[in-house]
Coordinates of C-alpha atoms in Angstrom, one line a residue:
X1 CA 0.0 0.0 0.0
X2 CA 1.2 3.3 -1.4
X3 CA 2.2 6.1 1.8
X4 CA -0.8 8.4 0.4
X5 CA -3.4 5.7 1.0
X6 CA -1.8 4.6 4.6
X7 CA -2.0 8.5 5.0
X8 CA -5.9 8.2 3.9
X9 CA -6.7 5.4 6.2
X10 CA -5.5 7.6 9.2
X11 CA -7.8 10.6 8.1
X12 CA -10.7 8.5 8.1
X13 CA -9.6 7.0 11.2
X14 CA -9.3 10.7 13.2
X15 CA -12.4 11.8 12.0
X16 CA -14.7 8.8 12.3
X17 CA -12.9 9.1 16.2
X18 CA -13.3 12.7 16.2
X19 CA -17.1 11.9 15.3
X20 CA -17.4 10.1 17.9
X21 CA -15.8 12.4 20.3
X22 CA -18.1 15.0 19.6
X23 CA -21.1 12.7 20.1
X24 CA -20.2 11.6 23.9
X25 CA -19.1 14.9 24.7
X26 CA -22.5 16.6 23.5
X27 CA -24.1 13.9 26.6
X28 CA -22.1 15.1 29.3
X29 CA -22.1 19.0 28.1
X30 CA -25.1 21.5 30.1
X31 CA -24.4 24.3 28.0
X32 CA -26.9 24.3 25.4
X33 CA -25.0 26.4 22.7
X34 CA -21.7 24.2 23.3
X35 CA -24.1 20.7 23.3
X36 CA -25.5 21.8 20.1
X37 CA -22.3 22.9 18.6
X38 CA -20.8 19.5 19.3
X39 CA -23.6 17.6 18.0
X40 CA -22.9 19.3 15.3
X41 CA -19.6 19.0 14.7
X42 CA -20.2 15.0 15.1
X43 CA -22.1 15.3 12.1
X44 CA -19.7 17.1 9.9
X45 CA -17.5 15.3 11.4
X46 CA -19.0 12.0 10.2
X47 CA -19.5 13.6 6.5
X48 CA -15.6 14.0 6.5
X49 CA -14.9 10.1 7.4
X50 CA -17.1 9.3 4.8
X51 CA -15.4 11.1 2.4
X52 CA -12.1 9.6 3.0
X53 CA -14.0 6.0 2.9
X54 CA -15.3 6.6 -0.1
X55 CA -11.9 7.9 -1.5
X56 CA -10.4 4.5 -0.2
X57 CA -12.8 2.4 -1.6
X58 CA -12.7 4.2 -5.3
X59 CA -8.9 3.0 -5.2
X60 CA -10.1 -0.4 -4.1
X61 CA -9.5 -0.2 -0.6
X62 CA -11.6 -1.4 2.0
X63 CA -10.3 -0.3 5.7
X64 CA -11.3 -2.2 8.6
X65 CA -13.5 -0.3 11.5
X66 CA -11.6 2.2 13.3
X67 CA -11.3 1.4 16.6
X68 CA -12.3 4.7 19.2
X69 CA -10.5 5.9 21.5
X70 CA -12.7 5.2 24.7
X71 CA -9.4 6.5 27.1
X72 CA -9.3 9.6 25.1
X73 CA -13.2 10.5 25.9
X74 CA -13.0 9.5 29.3
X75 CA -10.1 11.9 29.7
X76 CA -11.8 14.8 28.3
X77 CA -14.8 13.7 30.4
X78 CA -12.8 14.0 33.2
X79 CA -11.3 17.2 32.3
X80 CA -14.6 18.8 31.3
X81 CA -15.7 17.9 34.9
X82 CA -12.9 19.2 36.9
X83 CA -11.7 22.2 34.7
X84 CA -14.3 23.4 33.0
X85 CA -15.5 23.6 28.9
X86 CA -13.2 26.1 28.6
X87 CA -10.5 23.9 29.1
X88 CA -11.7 21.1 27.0
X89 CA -12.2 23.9 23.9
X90 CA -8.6 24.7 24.0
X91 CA -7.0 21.5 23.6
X92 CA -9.5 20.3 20.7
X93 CA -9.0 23.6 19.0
X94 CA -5.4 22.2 19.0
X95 CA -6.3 19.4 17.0
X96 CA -8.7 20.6 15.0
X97 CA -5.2 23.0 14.1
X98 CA -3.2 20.0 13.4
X99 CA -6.1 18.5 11.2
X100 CA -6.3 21.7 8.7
X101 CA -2.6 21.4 8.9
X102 CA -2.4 17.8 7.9
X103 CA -5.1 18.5 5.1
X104 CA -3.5 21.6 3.6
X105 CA -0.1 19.7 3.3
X106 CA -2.1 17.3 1.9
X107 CA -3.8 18.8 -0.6
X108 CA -0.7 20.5 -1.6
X109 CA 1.9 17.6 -1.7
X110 CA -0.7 15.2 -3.8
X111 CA -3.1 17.3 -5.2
X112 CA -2.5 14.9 -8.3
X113 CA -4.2 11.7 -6.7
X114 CA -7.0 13.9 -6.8
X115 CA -10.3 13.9 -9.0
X116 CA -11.6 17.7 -9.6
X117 CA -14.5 16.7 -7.6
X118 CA -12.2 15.7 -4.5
X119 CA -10.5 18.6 -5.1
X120 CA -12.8 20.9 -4.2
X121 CA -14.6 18.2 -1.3
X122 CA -11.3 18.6 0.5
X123 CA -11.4 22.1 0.0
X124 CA -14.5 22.4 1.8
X125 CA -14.0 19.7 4.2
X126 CA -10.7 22.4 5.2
X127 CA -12.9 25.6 5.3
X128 CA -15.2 23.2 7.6
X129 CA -12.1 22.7 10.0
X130 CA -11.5 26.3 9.9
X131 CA -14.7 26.9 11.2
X132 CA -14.7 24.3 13.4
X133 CA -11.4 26.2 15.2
X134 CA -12.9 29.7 15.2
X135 CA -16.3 28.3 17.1
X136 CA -13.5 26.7 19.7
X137 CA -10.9 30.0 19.5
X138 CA -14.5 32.0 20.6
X139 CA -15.4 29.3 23.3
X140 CA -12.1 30.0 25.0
X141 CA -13.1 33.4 25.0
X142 CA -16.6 32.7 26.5
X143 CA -15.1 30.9 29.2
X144 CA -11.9 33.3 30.0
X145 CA -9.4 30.2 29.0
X146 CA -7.0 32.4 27.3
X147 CA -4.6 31.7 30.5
X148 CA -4.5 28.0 29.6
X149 CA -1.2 27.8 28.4
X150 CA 0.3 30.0 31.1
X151 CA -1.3 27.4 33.5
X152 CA 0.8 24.6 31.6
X153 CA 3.9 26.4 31.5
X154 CA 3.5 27.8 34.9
X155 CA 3.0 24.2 36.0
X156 CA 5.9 23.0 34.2
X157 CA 8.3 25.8 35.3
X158 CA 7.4 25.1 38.9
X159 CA 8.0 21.3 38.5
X160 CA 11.0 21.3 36.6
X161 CA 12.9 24.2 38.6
X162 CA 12.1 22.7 42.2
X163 CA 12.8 19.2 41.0
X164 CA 16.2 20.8 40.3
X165 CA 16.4 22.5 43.7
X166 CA 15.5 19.2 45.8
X167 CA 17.4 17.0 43.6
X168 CA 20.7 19.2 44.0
X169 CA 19.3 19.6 47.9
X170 CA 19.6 16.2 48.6
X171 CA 23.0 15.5 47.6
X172 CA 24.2 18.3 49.9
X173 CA 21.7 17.1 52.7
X174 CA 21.3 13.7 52.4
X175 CA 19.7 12.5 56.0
X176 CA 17.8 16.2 56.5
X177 CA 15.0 15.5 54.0
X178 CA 12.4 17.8 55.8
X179 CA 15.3 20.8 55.8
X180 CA 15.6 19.6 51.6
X181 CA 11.5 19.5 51.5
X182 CA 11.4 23.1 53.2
X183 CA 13.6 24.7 51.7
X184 CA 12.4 23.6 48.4
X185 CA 9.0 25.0 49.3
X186 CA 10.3 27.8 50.7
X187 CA 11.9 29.0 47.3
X188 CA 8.4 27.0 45.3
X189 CA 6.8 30.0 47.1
X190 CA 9.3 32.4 46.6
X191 CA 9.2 31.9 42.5
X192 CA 5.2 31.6 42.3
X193 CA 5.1 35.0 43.9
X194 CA 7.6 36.0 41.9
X195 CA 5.8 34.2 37.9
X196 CA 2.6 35.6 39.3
X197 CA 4.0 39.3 39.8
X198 CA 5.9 38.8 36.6
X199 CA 2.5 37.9 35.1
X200 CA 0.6 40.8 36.3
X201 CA 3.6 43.4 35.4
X202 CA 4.1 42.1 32.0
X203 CA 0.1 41.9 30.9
X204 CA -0.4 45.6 32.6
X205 CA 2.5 47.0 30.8
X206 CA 0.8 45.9 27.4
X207 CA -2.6 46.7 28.5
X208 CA -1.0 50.6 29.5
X209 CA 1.6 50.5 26.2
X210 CA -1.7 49.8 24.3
X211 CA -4.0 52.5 26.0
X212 CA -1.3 55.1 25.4
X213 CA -1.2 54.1 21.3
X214 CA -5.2 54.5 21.3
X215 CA -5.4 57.8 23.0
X216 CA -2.2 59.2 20.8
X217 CA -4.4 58.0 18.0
X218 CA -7.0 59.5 18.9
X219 CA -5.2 63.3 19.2
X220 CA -4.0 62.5 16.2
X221 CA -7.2 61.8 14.7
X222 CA -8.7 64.9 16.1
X223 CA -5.4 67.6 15.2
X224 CA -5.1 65.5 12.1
X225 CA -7.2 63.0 10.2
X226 CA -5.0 63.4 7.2
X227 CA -1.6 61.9 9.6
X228 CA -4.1 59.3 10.7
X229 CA -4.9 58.0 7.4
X230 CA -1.3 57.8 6.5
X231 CA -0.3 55.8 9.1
X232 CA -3.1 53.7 8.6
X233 CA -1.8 53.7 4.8
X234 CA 2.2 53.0 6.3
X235 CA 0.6 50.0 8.4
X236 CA -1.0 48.4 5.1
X237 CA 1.8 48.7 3.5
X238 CA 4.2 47.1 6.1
X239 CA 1.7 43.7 6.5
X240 CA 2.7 43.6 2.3
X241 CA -0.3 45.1 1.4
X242 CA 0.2 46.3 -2.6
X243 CA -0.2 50.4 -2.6
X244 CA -2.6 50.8 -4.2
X245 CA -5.1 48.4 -2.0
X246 CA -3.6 50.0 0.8
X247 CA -4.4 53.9 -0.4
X248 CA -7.9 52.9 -1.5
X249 CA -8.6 51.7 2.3
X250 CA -6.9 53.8 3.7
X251 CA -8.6 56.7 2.4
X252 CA -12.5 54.6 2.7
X253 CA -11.4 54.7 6.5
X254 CA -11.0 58.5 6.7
X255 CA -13.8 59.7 9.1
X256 CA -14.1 56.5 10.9
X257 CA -12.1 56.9 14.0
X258 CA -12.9 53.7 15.8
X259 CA -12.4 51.4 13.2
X260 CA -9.0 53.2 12.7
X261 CA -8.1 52.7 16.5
X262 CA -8.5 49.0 15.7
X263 CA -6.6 48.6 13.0
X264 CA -3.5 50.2 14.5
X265 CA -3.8 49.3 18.1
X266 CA -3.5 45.7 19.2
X267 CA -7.0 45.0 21.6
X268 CA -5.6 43.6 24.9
X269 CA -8.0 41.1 26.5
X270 CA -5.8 39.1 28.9
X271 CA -7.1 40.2 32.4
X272 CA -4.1 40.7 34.9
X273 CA -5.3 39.4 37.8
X274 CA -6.2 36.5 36.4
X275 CA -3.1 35.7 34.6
X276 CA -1.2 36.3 37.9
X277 CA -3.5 34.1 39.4
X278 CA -3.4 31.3 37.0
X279 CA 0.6 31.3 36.9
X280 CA 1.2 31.3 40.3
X281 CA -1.4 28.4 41.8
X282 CA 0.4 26.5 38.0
X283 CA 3.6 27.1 39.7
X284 CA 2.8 26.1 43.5
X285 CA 0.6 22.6 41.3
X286 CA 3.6 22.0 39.9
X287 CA 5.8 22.8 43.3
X288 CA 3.7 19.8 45.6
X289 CA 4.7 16.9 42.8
X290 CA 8.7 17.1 43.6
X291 CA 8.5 19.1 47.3
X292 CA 5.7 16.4 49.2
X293 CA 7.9 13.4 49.5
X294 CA 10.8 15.0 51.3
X295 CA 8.2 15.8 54.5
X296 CA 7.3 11.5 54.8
X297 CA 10.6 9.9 53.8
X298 CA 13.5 9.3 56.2
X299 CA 16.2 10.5 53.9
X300 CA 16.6 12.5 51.1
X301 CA 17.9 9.9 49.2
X302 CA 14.7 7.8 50.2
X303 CA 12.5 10.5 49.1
X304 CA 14.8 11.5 45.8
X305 CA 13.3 8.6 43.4
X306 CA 10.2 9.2 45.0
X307 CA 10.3 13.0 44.1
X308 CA 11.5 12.4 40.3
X309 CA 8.7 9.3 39.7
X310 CA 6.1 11.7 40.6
X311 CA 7.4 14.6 38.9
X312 CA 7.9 12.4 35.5
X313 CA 4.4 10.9 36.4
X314 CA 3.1 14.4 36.4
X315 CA 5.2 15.9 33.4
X316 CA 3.9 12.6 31.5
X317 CA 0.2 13.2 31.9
X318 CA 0.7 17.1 30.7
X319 CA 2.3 15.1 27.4
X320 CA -0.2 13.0 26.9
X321 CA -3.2 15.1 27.0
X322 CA -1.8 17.3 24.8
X323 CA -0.5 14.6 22.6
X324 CA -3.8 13.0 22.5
X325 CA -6.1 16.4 21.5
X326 CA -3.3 18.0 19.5
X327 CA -2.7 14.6 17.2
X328 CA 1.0 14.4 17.3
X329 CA 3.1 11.6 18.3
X330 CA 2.6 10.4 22.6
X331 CA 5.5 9.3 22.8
X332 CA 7.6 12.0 21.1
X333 CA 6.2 14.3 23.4
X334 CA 6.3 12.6 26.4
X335 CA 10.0 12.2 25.8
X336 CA 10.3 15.2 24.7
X337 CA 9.1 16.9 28.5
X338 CA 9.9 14.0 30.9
X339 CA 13.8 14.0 29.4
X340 CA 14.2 17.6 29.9
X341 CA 12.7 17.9 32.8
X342 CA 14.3 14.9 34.6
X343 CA 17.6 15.6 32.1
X344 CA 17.5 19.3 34.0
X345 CA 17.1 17.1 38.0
X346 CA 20.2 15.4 37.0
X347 CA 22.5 17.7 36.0
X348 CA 21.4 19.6 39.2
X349 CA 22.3 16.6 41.7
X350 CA 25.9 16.5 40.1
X351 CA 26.2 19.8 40.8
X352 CA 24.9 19.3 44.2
X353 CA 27.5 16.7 45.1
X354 CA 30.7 18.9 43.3
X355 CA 29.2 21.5 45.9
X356 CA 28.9 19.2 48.6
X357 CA 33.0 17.5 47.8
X358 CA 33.9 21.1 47.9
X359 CA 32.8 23.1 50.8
X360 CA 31.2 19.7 52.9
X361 CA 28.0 21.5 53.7
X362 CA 26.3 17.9 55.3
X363 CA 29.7 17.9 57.2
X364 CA 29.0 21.7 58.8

């Protein structure tokens, strides 16, 4: 069997799963719009595997029943119960990403194995998925998810960089493992105040940076509409827009300050507070995976492996749900952040011995 047709066979396997998906997530969901919007997305959903079927089978391929993914619903089950749809929107609008990406590569790579007709199916069936990510993009939105991936990578940061602390701790400190548990909490603490702060300076400062465009905008829209429209015309131009395009809309805008102010200043929605919030409980979540041990074992070195299974444990169930929504490879990505993140505690506990051979801190 040729690659493109292997290639196929998965397609019709994600979306006949991805029909599925829908379907069992529409029976658990109380929010009527998002019910209905999944229920619908099952169907389309089912209209794309049935195309790729039939594509199959016109080449004289029959594939055998996909098999679904029960793990992968019960996950998102789970998730939708604990963390909310907003949650659950934002990693499915990462695969429903990945599938326009896979299509368009697609389409463009072997656009030759392709009738006219399935030409402009797949076209659709593309403009579907791009619908399909805006109706998820604007759920995320609904539900104030746009923290999300500062809640991963605040999570992450706080695992990996205390694992490092307690793993170097323990070499130095070997029989004190509630001095290497404290003090490892003690600096967890220390650098969630520090990510949230962070957090909240950093969205202010582009909140304030994009107030101060929008009210030099609009002086400059009062003293001089003319100056306005040529920047407007200056921005067009920049994103590659060809000149003439760019003076025609430029000068269709003159009078119509607001929609000016858009186009030139970037809307900042991210609430500060909230993103200060979500990084620094992410960071303290991702402090109690490495740090707990070291308060019930006898030793550090009892509570070390201890420490880093729990901390890979945890690092490997971040992979995998977004491994499993997003469509790429598990086990790529679960390597990917369990060997850095456990790569980083070891290189730490080296250095924690070459600073324990050297000044004999466990001997003080």
């Amino acid at each position: 069997m040729s690659d493109v047709l292997s290639l196929v066979i998965k397609f019709y396997n994600d979306e006949y799963s991805d029909s599925l998906l829908y379907a069992e997530l529409a029976k658990v969901e109380k929010d009527e719009k998002i019910k209905e919007e999944f229920l619908r997305l099952a169907r389309i959903e089912a209209k794309h595997a049935k195309f790729w079927l039939s594509f199959l089978e016109r080449r004289g391929i029959t594939p055998n029943k996909p098999k679904v993914k029960r793990w992968t619903i019960h996950i998102l089950k789970l998730m939708r119960k604990i963390l909310g749809p907003g949650v659950v929107a934002s990693l499915l609008e990462m695969g429903e990403n990945s599938a326009i990406q896979k299509y368009f590569k697609f389409l463009t790579e072997h656009s030759q194995e392709f009738s006219p007709d399935e030409m402009e199916k797949l076209k659709e069936i593309i403009l579907e998925e791009l619908e399909h990510e805006k109706f998820f993009y604007e759920s995320k939105r609904r539900f104030h998810v746009e923290n999300v991936r500062d809640f991963v990578l605040g999570m992450n940061d706080g695992l990996v960089e205390i694992l490092g602390a307690v793993t170097g701790l323990s070499a130095v400190y070997p029989y004190s493992p509630r001095l290497v548990g404290i003090s490892g909490l003690i600096v967890g603490v220390a650098g969630a105040l520090s990510m949230a702060i962070g957090a909240l300076i950093s969205v202010r400062s582009q909140r304030q940076v994009s107030e101060a465009i929008r009210e030099r905008t609009k002086v400059l829209f009062k003293v001089s509409p003319e100056r306005a429209v040529k920047e407007v015309y200056e921005k067009l131009i920049e994103g590659g827009l060809p000149e003439e395009i760019a003076q025609e809309v430029s000068v269709k805008l003159k009078g119509k300050e607001e929609a000016l102010i858009k186009l030139l200043v970037h809307e900042e929605e991210q609430n500060e507070l909230r993103a200060a919030l979500y990084t620094g409980l992410a960071y303290l979540v991702g402090v109690a995976f490495p740090v707990t041990p070291y308060f019930f074992a006898r030793s550090s070195l009892t509570a070390l492996p201890i420490s880093v299974m729990l901390a890979g444990l945890a690092l490997s169930v971040v992979a995998t749900s977004v491994a499993l929504i997003s469509g790429i490879s598990i086990k790529k990505k679960v390597a990917e952040m369990v060997v850095t993140g456990l790569g980083a505690a070891f290189l730490s506990y080296l250095f924690g011995h070459l600073m324990e051979s050297v000044f004999n801190v466990s001997g003080l």
